[in-house]
């Protein structure tokens, strides 16, 4: 159990590849021992993993009992480090555990805590929402958040949905009085219980007596729960490395030293290393640990050039050799030719030290990583590790702009360029950060609403929406994908496919997408063609949820058929004719499509012509029967139209209008 989420703790899961192309696993094995970057992801598999490691805090059962009632809103009040966010996630997760296997039970949305939503909440019965306000520190900002919370509460209660809110600890004096009846105070669970559950789920065999040491007891009593989860991850890392003995006691001892002593050890070493090349080599190895020695050497020289260190005038043969430099600094070269520090988690502490204590070189480090993350000799996983290591510390010192700068740099490519896994990793890292996630979401929105974008950036934005944003803010992911999907080109086609996959069988999101496309087509008639093209595709039978939301479909057809007929109508109408031929329950589409024309002659003639072509010259019995029923609806609509215009002297229209 972690303070704000669980994904960064143990057994990290790579992004799901739900489209064409390569799948990149962005987070390596050392992601589990990260500090300073906490993910927002609350997908089903992540919640199941958290459930295996979760130690309920004091007051948890009372909160769960309150949340069971439809329309309930539960507010959690707990100090930082107590596992309050994890408790909120588990409350909502357990509430939906018994739901059906049709995927509906997976539904779990997080609402933005500070920025305003781009679409209405529109909850339905049984929906579950998380609102985490724990990061808010400004009283004025909290007041605005409480006003939005009041609106959300009313909507959730009226719809019979469920919502859990994590309140800010340091602003208890600013809580609105009407929040008190809904508030549950949580107490910190026993630290040793948290460590025990994580160790067991990490596959480590131990005895209860192994956890009785004074050092571990002090950590369990005082450390935030995310640090205890990190400690358990370090025990596993010590075991898996094969460099720290073969018994649990030795692995635990190494992990405790890594948590308690590394910062001081790093500080002492850097103070004794006074030359720029040696300090640069320490930092380079910390960023490129477990990567080939030749690549580290190239990155080291690149860093010295970037910080404008003057080259030595002597030839390299006259200088201290690279191996001797490594040995002097306590850097090992393994049998595989990759470099590492001898002590567990030393590289992480080294990176933390440099980012905290050398603020003047942070811009240089951004420029250095922009080039060094693409060096030859690095695998895709290596490059992504470098980006994650750089990014976590940039975010920790409040420089999200450095990650955004790199995303732009790595995607400033020609049309048709593939997506860059470094850029995807950087963007996903930013989106998953609690403090700066809103900054990255806003930047993405600015990008997708810009006039022009390179294909490589469209692909990166699409991947980030599908693999990261959809897990935490699916409505915002849908909005951004919609803006990308209405563009021209192959990259936009990929965004369109991602959007349709995201909407899938979700009735609520399908309705929001249809309404959004209809509204934009109406508001901007001079720019409506891309919106109508996408709406036409969304309105096909193979795109609609099951069971079909007939009122939503009717409104979509109504907008499409209000325009002059185009060839885009053919796949739309044929898809519903196919559906009606295969499933009698889909026959409602026949009358619905005709009614959506509102008797427009040109539209009716085009529907008639499409049905004729669909039924074929052989007139297969099943198709002929469906076509005949469709034509009956068309005839009734034409007859009603003719009756309505007869007294006005309107003459018959010809099928030429449909051409």
XYZ file of C-alpha atoms in Angstrom:
659
model
C 0.000 0.000 0.000
C 1.384 3.385 -0.925
C 0.476 6.895 0.084
C -1.074 7.927 -3.205
C -1.025 4.937 -5.476
C 0.327 1.503 -5.920
C 1.565 1.220 -9.453
C 5.074 2.336 -8.606
C 5.483 -0.238 -5.877
C 5.862 -3.773 -7.101
C 5.635 -5.862 -10.261
C 4.977 -2.903 -12.529
C 2.810 -3.584 -15.565
C 3.722 -2.121 -18.931
C 1.203 -0.288 -21.085
C -1.400 -2.309 -22.930
C -0.880 -2.503 -26.651
C -4.456 -2.114 -27.857
C -3.669 -1.127 -31.406
C -1.371 -1.909 -34.267
C 2.384 -1.558 -34.087
C 5.062 -2.301 -31.537
C 4.464 -2.554 -27.828
C 6.998 -0.785 -25.647
C 7.354 -1.566 -21.941
C 8.173 1.833 -20.553
C 9.056 1.032 -16.979
C 11.863 -1.326 -16.138
C 12.302 -3.456 -13.050
C 13.691 -0.583 -11.003
C 10.440 1.382 -11.388
C 9.239 -0.306 -8.206
C 11.782 1.548 -6.074
C 11.193 5.019 -7.491
C 10.843 8.042 -5.277
C 9.072 11.315 -6.011
C 6.916 10.213 -8.926
C 3.574 8.729 -7.945
C 1.251 7.357 -10.573
C -2.451 8.058 -10.931
C -3.295 4.817 -12.695
C -6.258 2.989 -11.266
C -7.001 0.371 -13.907
C -8.526 -2.945 -12.910
C -5.300 -4.972 -12.964
C -3.551 -2.309 -10.893
C -6.356 -2.349 -8.353
C -6.187 -6.127 -8.097
C -2.446 -5.831 -7.448
C -3.089 -3.221 -4.780
C -5.744 -5.415 -3.155
C -3.142 -8.148 -2.681
C -0.892 -5.734 -0.775
C -3.449 -3.582 0.993
C -3.507 -3.269 4.797
C -6.786 -1.555 5.804
C -6.297 1.537 7.964
C -8.256 2.289 11.118
C -11.734 3.512 10.142
C -11.742 1.751 6.773
C -14.706 -0.519 7.532
C -16.865 2.419 8.635
C -16.119 4.178 5.334
C -16.937 1.021 3.359
C -20.289 0.642 5.115
C -21.245 4.228 4.287
C -20.242 3.879 0.645
C -22.480 0.878 -0.034
C -25.660 2.943 -0.256
C -26.468 4.169 -3.814
C -25.851 7.876 -4.133
C -23.288 7.894 -1.315
C -20.358 10.284 -1.075
C -17.618 9.492 1.455
C -14.891 11.988 2.361
C -11.637 10.671 3.819
C -9.560 12.710 6.249
C -6.119 11.307 7.082
C -2.533 12.582 7.432
C -0.005 12.269 4.610
C 1.791 8.945 4.568
C -1.165 7.039 6.012
C -2.255 5.384 2.770
C -5.311 7.600 2.285
C -5.312 7.483 -1.513
C -4.819 3.731 -1.570
C -7.729 3.413 0.871
C -9.940 5.496 -1.422
C -9.061 3.324 -4.397
C -9.762 0.127 -2.486
C -13.122 1.388 -1.218
C -14.319 1.933 -4.768
C -12.676 -1.229 -6.063
C -14.321 -3.481 -3.481
C -17.663 -1.825 -4.140
C -17.587 -3.113 -7.728
C -16.026 -6.536 -7.183
C -19.314 -8.413 -7.553
C -20.379 -6.744 -10.802
C -20.757 -8.759 -13.979
C -18.037 -10.104 -16.218
C -19.171 -7.946 -19.124
C -16.620 -5.276 -18.250
C -19.055 -2.895 -16.583
C -17.551 -3.664 -13.185
C -14.202 -2.331 -14.407
C -15.640 1.165 -14.629
C -13.661 3.507 -12.392
C -13.120 7.180 -13.178
C -10.990 9.792 -11.446
C -12.198 13.376 -11.540
C -9.682 16.209 -11.950
C -8.927 17.741 -8.596
C -8.108 21.308 -9.578
C -8.611 22.060 -13.259
C -12.112 22.462 -14.633
C -13.589 19.546 -16.553
C -14.048 19.847 -20.297
C -17.252 17.786 -20.247
C -20.081 17.362 -17.721
C -19.853 14.602 -15.139
C -23.132 12.908 -16.233
C -22.993 9.964 -13.774
C -25.200 6.901 -14.095
C -26.436 4.486 -11.468
C -23.602 2.405 -10.057
C -20.803 4.578 -11.482
C -17.792 5.056 -9.206
C -15.682 8.192 -8.959
C -12.524 9.210 -7.111
C -11.756 12.849 -6.351
C -8.346 13.405 -4.762
C -7.970 16.894 -3.287
C -5.086 15.984 -0.982
C -2.505 17.932 -2.987
C -4.290 21.263 -2.636
C -2.439 23.636 -0.301
C -4.050 26.997 -1.124
C -7.214 27.956 0.776
C -8.683 29.886 -2.157
C -8.089 26.989 -4.538
C -9.640 24.647 -1.995
C -12.707 26.862 -1.762
C -13.223 26.590 -5.516
C -12.669 22.817 -5.349
C -15.347 22.553 -2.641
C -17.818 24.432 -4.820
C -17.237 21.909 -7.612
C -17.468 19.109 -5.059
C -20.922 20.333 -4.029
C -22.079 20.045 -7.639
C -20.556 16.575 -7.980
C -22.195 15.429 -4.737
C -25.606 16.480 -5.953
C -25.123 14.719 -9.297
C -23.813 11.524 -7.692
C -26.615 11.382 -5.148
C -29.309 11.981 -7.749
C -27.911 9.328 -10.123
C -27.345 6.665 -7.454
C -23.601 6.573 -8.116
C -20.735 6.428 -5.570
C -17.849 8.825 -4.915
C -14.875 8.880 -2.546
C -13.065 12.159 -1.889
C -9.617 12.500 -0.290
C -9.485 15.780 1.641
C -6.372 17.932 2.128
C -4.905 17.426 5.590
C -3.457 20.892 6.192
C -6.696 22.703 5.298
C -8.985 21.043 7.822
C -9.858 24.499 9.157
C -11.243 25.388 5.711
C -13.612 22.409 5.396
C -17.163 23.502 4.712
C -19.488 22.610 7.624
C -21.724 20.499 5.398
C -18.812 18.130 4.732
C -18.670 16.875 8.319
C -21.543 14.343 8.113
C -19.878 12.683 5.116
C -16.340 12.627 6.563
C -14.559 9.553 7.906
C -11.232 9.906 9.728
C -8.680 7.198 8.921
C -5.813 6.060 11.141
C -2.470 4.687 10.018
C -2.325 0.874 9.710
C 0.467 -1.047 11.447
C 3.662 -0.545 9.466
C 4.857 -4.109 9.961
C 1.589 -5.389 8.446
C 2.214 -3.277 5.342
C 5.785 -4.567 4.982
C 4.680 -8.159 5.562
C 2.024 -8.091 2.841
C 4.382 -6.517 0.303
C 7.170 -8.977 1.051
C 4.867 -11.954 0.693
C 3.456 -10.704 -2.604
C 7.043 -10.177 -3.782
C 7.603 -13.914 -3.353
C 10.007 -13.617 -0.426
C 10.124 -16.380 2.199
C 10.764 -15.185 5.760
C 9.818 -15.770 9.387
C 8.046 -13.325 11.658
C 11.192 -13.181 13.779
C 13.107 -11.835 10.748
C 11.064 -8.619 11.008
C 11.790 -7.976 14.678
C 14.938 -5.864 14.343
C 15.150 -2.389 15.861
C 16.015 -0.738 12.556
C 12.982 -2.131 10.779
C 10.741 -1.380 13.758
C 11.771 2.294 13.691
C 11.002 2.498 9.979
C 7.628 0.807 10.441
C 6.679 3.233 13.199
C 7.715 6.460 11.484
C 8.003 6.127 7.705
C 5.237 6.963 5.222
C 3.639 3.817 3.884
C 5.005 4.469 0.390
C 8.517 4.213 1.881
C 7.635 0.888 3.485
C 6.418 -0.362 0.113
C 9.669 0.872 -1.413
C 11.627 -0.939 1.309
C 9.931 -4.221 0.393
C 10.750 -3.606 -3.249
C 14.398 -3.043 -2.357
C 14.522 -6.347 -0.487
C 13.410 -8.093 -3.650
C 15.872 -6.070 -5.739
C 18.690 -7.153 -3.402
C 17.671 -10.790 -3.835
C 17.281 -10.576 -7.609
C 20.651 -8.872 -8.117
C 22.540 -11.904 -6.800
C 25.159 -9.564 -5.316
C 24.037 -9.412 -1.697
C 24.106 -12.943 -0.382
C 21.506 -15.672 -0.375
C 19.544 -15.144 2.848
C 16.617 -12.892 3.720
C 18.388 -11.240 6.630
C 21.161 -10.012 4.339
C 18.722 -8.679 1.747
C 16.685 -6.871 4.402
C 19.820 -5.361 5.906
C 20.890 -4.019 2.510
C 17.423 -2.563 1.920
C 17.350 -0.829 5.310
C 20.781 0.697 4.661
C 19.596 1.848 1.238
C 16.613 3.641 2.782
C 18.410 5.163 5.773
C 22.057 5.731 4.775
C 22.366 6.332 1.039
C 21.745 10.080 1.031
C 24.556 10.675 3.522
C 26.949 8.350 1.703
C 26.350 10.091 -1.618
C 26.786 13.525 -0.075
C 30.089 12.469 1.478
C 31.427 11.051 -1.802
C 30.502 14.074 -3.929
C 32.138 16.413 -1.407
C 35.392 14.483 -1.700
C 35.288 14.336 -5.529
C 36.174 17.866 -6.604
C 36.926 17.633 -10.341
C 34.240 18.151 -12.977
C 35.055 14.969 -14.975
C 34.721 12.726 -11.907
C 31.486 14.354 -10.775
C 30.141 14.132 -14.308
C 31.026 10.431 -14.402
C 29.184 9.836 -11.132
C 26.075 11.549 -12.482
C 26.282 9.841 -15.880
C 26.572 6.414 -14.302
C 23.649 7.196 -12.004
C 21.461 8.017 -15.020
C 22.805 5.216 -17.264
C 23.313 2.507 -14.632
C 23.084 -1.080 -15.980
C 23.895 0.123 -19.503
C 26.950 -0.697 -21.681
C 30.233 0.854 -20.603
C 30.941 2.304 -24.057
C 27.558 4.032 -24.065
C 28.173 5.428 -20.587
C 31.547 6.691 -21.785
C 29.930 8.459 -24.751
C 27.223 9.944 -22.530
C 29.854 11.092 -20.035
C 31.787 12.966 -22.721
C 28.525 14.421 -24.000
C 27.691 15.738 -20.533
C 31.061 17.435 -20.174
C 30.579 19.140 -23.549
C 27.075 20.214 -22.578
C 28.238 21.828 -19.322
C 31.094 23.418 -21.285
C 33.934 21.698 -19.485
C 37.247 22.465 -21.167
C 38.842 19.421 -22.800
C 42.225 18.335 -21.492
C 45.011 19.284 -23.884
C 46.809 15.982 -23.467
C 46.002 12.957 -25.594
C 43.682 10.375 -24.099
C 46.559 7.899 -23.894
C 48.236 10.233 -21.402
C 45.200 10.491 -19.106
C 43.891 8.172 -16.414
C 42.160 5.325 -18.199
C 38.393 4.888 -18.015
C 38.539 1.677 -15.984
C 40.733 3.280 -13.326
C 38.327 6.211 -13.051
C 35.441 3.806 -12.539
C 37.280 1.878 -9.839
C 38.213 5.054 -7.966
C 34.549 6.067 -7.856
C 33.219 2.672 -6.732
C 31.615 1.867 -10.081
C 31.656 -1.770 -11.175
C 31.812 -3.161 -14.696
C 29.861 -6.412 -14.746
C 30.650 -9.509 -16.835
C 28.040 -8.272 -19.331
C 29.981 -5.021 -19.821
C 27.330 -2.919 -18.098
C 28.137 -0.450 -15.326
C 26.611 -0.304 -11.873
C 27.321 1.058 -8.405
C 28.355 -1.509 -5.826
C 25.742 -0.462 -3.267
C 22.004 -1.080 -3.559
C 19.928 1.944 -4.711
C 23.043 4.129 -4.779
C 22.306 5.420 -8.277
C 18.885 6.693 -7.234
C 20.368 8.569 -4.281
C 23.090 9.997 -6.535
C 20.556 11.369 -9.014
C 18.510 12.869 -6.199
C 21.596 14.609 -4.818
C 22.643 16.209 -8.108
C 19.151 17.451 -9.009
C 18.675 18.912 -5.530
C 22.099 20.506 -5.100
C 23.129 21.660 -8.590
C 20.086 23.665 -9.780
C 22.191 25.723 -12.169
C 22.832 22.777 -14.494
C 19.239 21.500 -14.792
C 18.716 23.118 -18.212
C 22.002 21.597 -19.351
C 20.866 18.190 -18.122
C 17.689 18.512 -20.189
C 19.711 19.292 -23.306
C 22.106 16.456 -22.536
C 19.333 13.888 -22.134
C 17.728 15.131 -25.337
C 20.749 13.772 -27.198
C 22.093 11.069 -24.887
C 18.800 9.132 -24.664
C 19.246 8.320 -28.350
C 22.858 7.105 -28.266
C 23.812 4.005 -30.189
C 24.103 0.909 -28.067
C 20.932 1.639 -26.101
C 17.941 -0.653 -26.475
C 14.429 0.770 -26.444
C 14.088 -0.262 -22.809
C 17.413 1.419 -21.981
C 16.305 4.671 -23.589
C 13.022 4.682 -21.763
C 14.784 3.999 -18.452
C 16.976 7.036 -19.054
C 13.904 9.180 -19.750
C 12.123 7.928 -16.633
C 15.184 8.519 -14.436
C 15.589 12.037 -15.790
C 11.880 12.761 -15.655
C 11.205 11.659 -12.114
C 13.838 14.008 -10.745
C 12.785 16.893 -12.993
C 9.266 16.546 -11.630
C 10.553 16.211 -8.077
C 12.255 19.628 -8.341
C 9.272 21.254 -10.066
C 10.439 21.314 -13.692
C 7.673 19.650 -15.744
C 8.585 21.999 -18.590
C 11.781 19.995 -19.119
C 9.776 16.877 -19.944
C 7.459 18.833 -22.239
C 10.465 20.355 -24.020
C 11.866 16.891 -24.667
C 8.547 15.551 -25.967
C 8.454 18.395 -28.494
C 12.097 17.879 -29.455
C 11.736 14.134 -29.982
C 8.552 14.501 -32.047
C 9.649 17.359 -34.265
C 9.922 14.943 -37.179
C 8.729 14.616 -40.728
C 5.259 13.467 -41.731
C 4.906 9.718 -41.437
C 7.510 9.377 -38.678
C 6.758 6.623 -36.136
C 6.008 7.456 -32.529
C 9.076 7.873 -30.359
C 8.989 5.655 -27.251
C 11.084 8.214 -25.370
C 8.436 10.874 -25.948
C 5.610 8.509 -24.973
C 7.425 7.589 -21.757
C 8.068 11.243 -20.871
C 4.454 12.211 -21.495
C 3.036 9.251 -19.603
C 5.328 10.022 -16.673
C 4.012 13.583 -16.546
C 0.385 12.551 -16.919
C 0.748 10.104 -14.046
C 2.191 12.660 -11.631
C -0.274 13.880 -9.019
C 1.204 17.351 -8.727
C 1.757 18.087 -12.413
C -0.664 15.754 -14.174
C -3.040 18.659 -14.809
C -0.228 20.659 -16.408
C 0.423 17.850 -18.886
C -3.268 17.329 -19.614
C -3.644 21.043 -20.355
C -0.601 20.982 -22.617
C -2.025 18.032 -24.519
C -5.305 19.878 -24.990
C -3.441 22.888 -26.343
C -1.604 20.615 -28.774
C -4.650 18.779 -30.112
C -6.512 22.045 -30.703
C -3.583 23.566 -32.620
C -3.825 23.998 -36.365
C -0.887 21.803 -37.376
C 0.930 18.946 -35.686
C 3.651 16.612 -36.959
C 2.517 13.022 -37.416
C 5.041 11.810 -34.851
C 3.503 14.045 -32.163
C -0.035 12.947 -33.109
C 1.054 9.343 -32.631
C 2.650 10.099 -29.255
C -0.442 11.984 -28.080
C -2.630 9.107 -29.242
C -0.535 6.542 -27.387
C -0.521 8.629 -24.209
C -4.303 9.032 -24.357
C -4.901 5.356 -24.873
C -2.273 3.917 -22.530
C -2.225 6.458 -19.713
C -4.896 9.160 -19.721
C -7.722 6.717 -20.478
C -6.946 4.886 -17.223
C -7.267 7.981 -15.055
C -9.347 10.562 -16.963
C -11.162 8.685 -19.748
C -13.468 11.562 -20.630
C -10.484 13.871 -21.135
C -8.758 11.182 -23.189
C -11.857 10.980 -25.374
C -11.898 14.745 -25.912
C -8.253 14.812 -26.985
C -8.582 11.795 -29.266
C -11.634 13.354 -30.891
C -9.637 16.454 -31.788
C -6.925 14.255 -33.290
C -9.366 11.923 -35.052
C -10.947 14.637 -37.205
C -7.625 15.550 -38.800
C -6.353 14.242 -42.126
C -3.660 11.632 -42.658
C -2.546 8.227 -41.473
C -1.674 9.389 -37.953
C -5.188 10.825 -37.576
C -6.624 7.505 -38.770
C -4.735 5.787 -35.945
C -6.172 8.314 -33.480
C -9.644 7.594 -34.860
C -9.161 3.884 -34.281
C -7.977 4.575 -30.717
C -11.009 6.777 -30.053
C -13.456 4.166 -31.291
C -11.702 1.531 -29.189
C -11.900 3.740 -26.092
C -15.607 4.413 -26.506
C -16.215 0.725 -27.214
C -19.266 -0.647 -25.429
C -19.476 2.176 -22.909
C -22.926 3.732 -23.316
C -22.093 6.886 -21.410
C -18.952 7.719 -23.364
C -20.656 6.801 -26.619
C -23.428 9.269 -25.846
C -20.926 11.976 -24.895
C -19.013 11.456 -28.138
C -22.120 11.564 -30.346
C -23.442 14.674 -28.624
C -20.061 16.380 -28.867
C -19.776 15.702 -32.601
C -23.347 16.871 -33.209
C -22.848 20.087 -31.255
C -19.584 20.944 -32.974
C -21.086 20.269 -36.403
C -23.908 22.671 -35.575
C -21.748 25.380 -34.008
C -19.221 25.425 -36.847
C -21.136 24.587 -40.050
C -18.298 25.945 -42.202
C -15.928 23.415 -40.603
C -18.393 20.603 -40.014
C -17.169 18.078 -42.602
C -14.563 16.348 -40.388
C -17.039 16.165 -37.488
C -19.746 14.729 -39.752
C -17.343 12.210 -41.243
C -16.453 10.908 -37.791
C -20.082 11.012 -36.642
C -21.073 8.940 -39.671
C -18.507 6.311 -38.773
C -19.448 6.304 -35.082
C -23.125 5.827 -36.005
C -22.534 2.484 -37.732
C -23.848 -0.711 -36.171
C -20.375 -2.137 -35.549
C -19.449 0.985 -33.570
C -22.535 1.184 -31.358
C -22.645 -0.343 -27.872
C -24.742 -3.414 -27.160
C -27.667 -3.065 -26.633
C -27.947 -0.188 -29.090
C -28.758 3.168 -27.468
C -31.541 3.999 -29.921
C -32.198 7.616 -28.796
C -28.491 8.433 -29.080
C -28.234 6.721 -32.455
C -31.300 8.551 -33.722
C -29.774 11.926 -32.866
C -26.582 10.939 -34.658
C -28.429 9.760 -37.761
C -30.552 12.906 -37.638
C -27.460 15.104 -37.891
C -25.886 12.997 -40.651
C -29.044 12.811 -42.771
C -29.687 16.549 -42.431
C -26.779 17.091 -44.835
C -26.714 16.417 -48.592
C -26.146 12.703 -49.305
C -22.547 11.554 -49.658
C -20.879 8.164 -50.302
C -20.106 8.095 -46.551
C -23.737 7.134 -45.991
C -23.248 3.790 -47.717
C -21.256 1.957 -44.994
C -23.466 3.493 -42.301
C -26.769 2.318 -43.803
C -25.398 -1.026 -44.996
C -24.042 -1.800 -41.523
C -27.521 -1.497 -40.012
C -29.108 -3.474 -42.826
C -26.576 -6.225 -42.105
C -27.372 -6.020 -38.402
C -31.110 -6.267 -39.028
C -30.605 -9.270 -41.313
C -28.607 -11.089 -38.614
C -30.568 -10.038 -35.530
C -34.291 -9.203 -35.495
C -33.793 -6.990 -32.428
C -31.820 -4.589 -34.625
C -34.785 -3.961 -36.940
C -35.608 -0.845 -34.950
C -32.776 0.764 -36.904
C -34.806 0.550 -40.124
C -37.565 2.826 -38.954
C -35.154 4.942 -36.917
C -32.941 5.835 -39.874
C -35.936 6.731 -42.029
C -37.478 8.849 -39.259
C -34.133 10.627 -38.805
C -34.421 12.025 -42.350
C -37.549 13.948 -41.346
C -38.960 13.158 -44.773
C -36.225 14.879 -46.777
C -36.721 13.556 -50.298
C -33.054 13.467 -51.276
C -32.177 11.543 -48.124
C -35.024 9.044 -48.585
C -34.038 8.416 -52.208
C -30.438 7.780 -51.178
C -31.529 5.314 -48.467
C -33.694 3.537 -51.041
C -30.802 3.308 -53.520
C -28.408 1.981 -50.859
C -30.901 -0.714 -49.862
C -31.374 -1.732 -53.493
C -27.649 -2.121 -53.969
C -27.317 -3.951 -50.631
C -30.031 -6.507 -51.356
C -28.249 -7.482 -54.583
C -29.564 -8.722 -57.925
C -30.122 -12.259 -56.605
C -32.322 -10.965 -53.807
C -31.246 -13.357 -51.056
C -34.373 -14.133 -48.999
C -33.013 -12.732 -45.726
C -31.772 -9.565 -47.376
C -34.846 -9.174 -49.533
C -37.089 -9.312 -46.474
C -35.074 -6.659 -44.626
C -34.909 -4.440 -47.709
C -38.675 -4.767 -48.192
C -39.350 -3.648 -44.625
C -36.916 -0.759 -45.062
C -38.681 0.321 -48.252
C -42.014 0.207 -46.433
C -40.715 2.721 -43.925
C -39.435 4.879 -46.783
C -42.795 4.686 -48.585
C -44.672 5.696 -45.438
C -42.308 8.649 -44.947
C -42.723 9.738 -48.565
C -46.504 9.380 -48.341
C -46.595 11.478 -45.176
C -44.389 14.056 -46.837
C -46.588 14.149 -49.922
C -49.743 14.583 -47.821
C -48.139 17.406 -45.943
C -47.135 19.307 -49.091
C -50.101 18.489 -51.337
C -52.082 21.581 -50.468
C -49.014 23.750 -51.103
C -48.827 22.490 -54.668
C -45.588 20.645 -54.211
C -44.902 18.229 -57.038
C -43.160 14.862 -56.834
C -39.381 14.797 -56.574
C -37.240 12.500 -58.644
C -34.454 10.160 -57.717
C -32.042 12.536 -59.413
C -31.972 14.445 -56.140
C -30.223 11.509 -54.531
C -27.388 11.451 -57.014
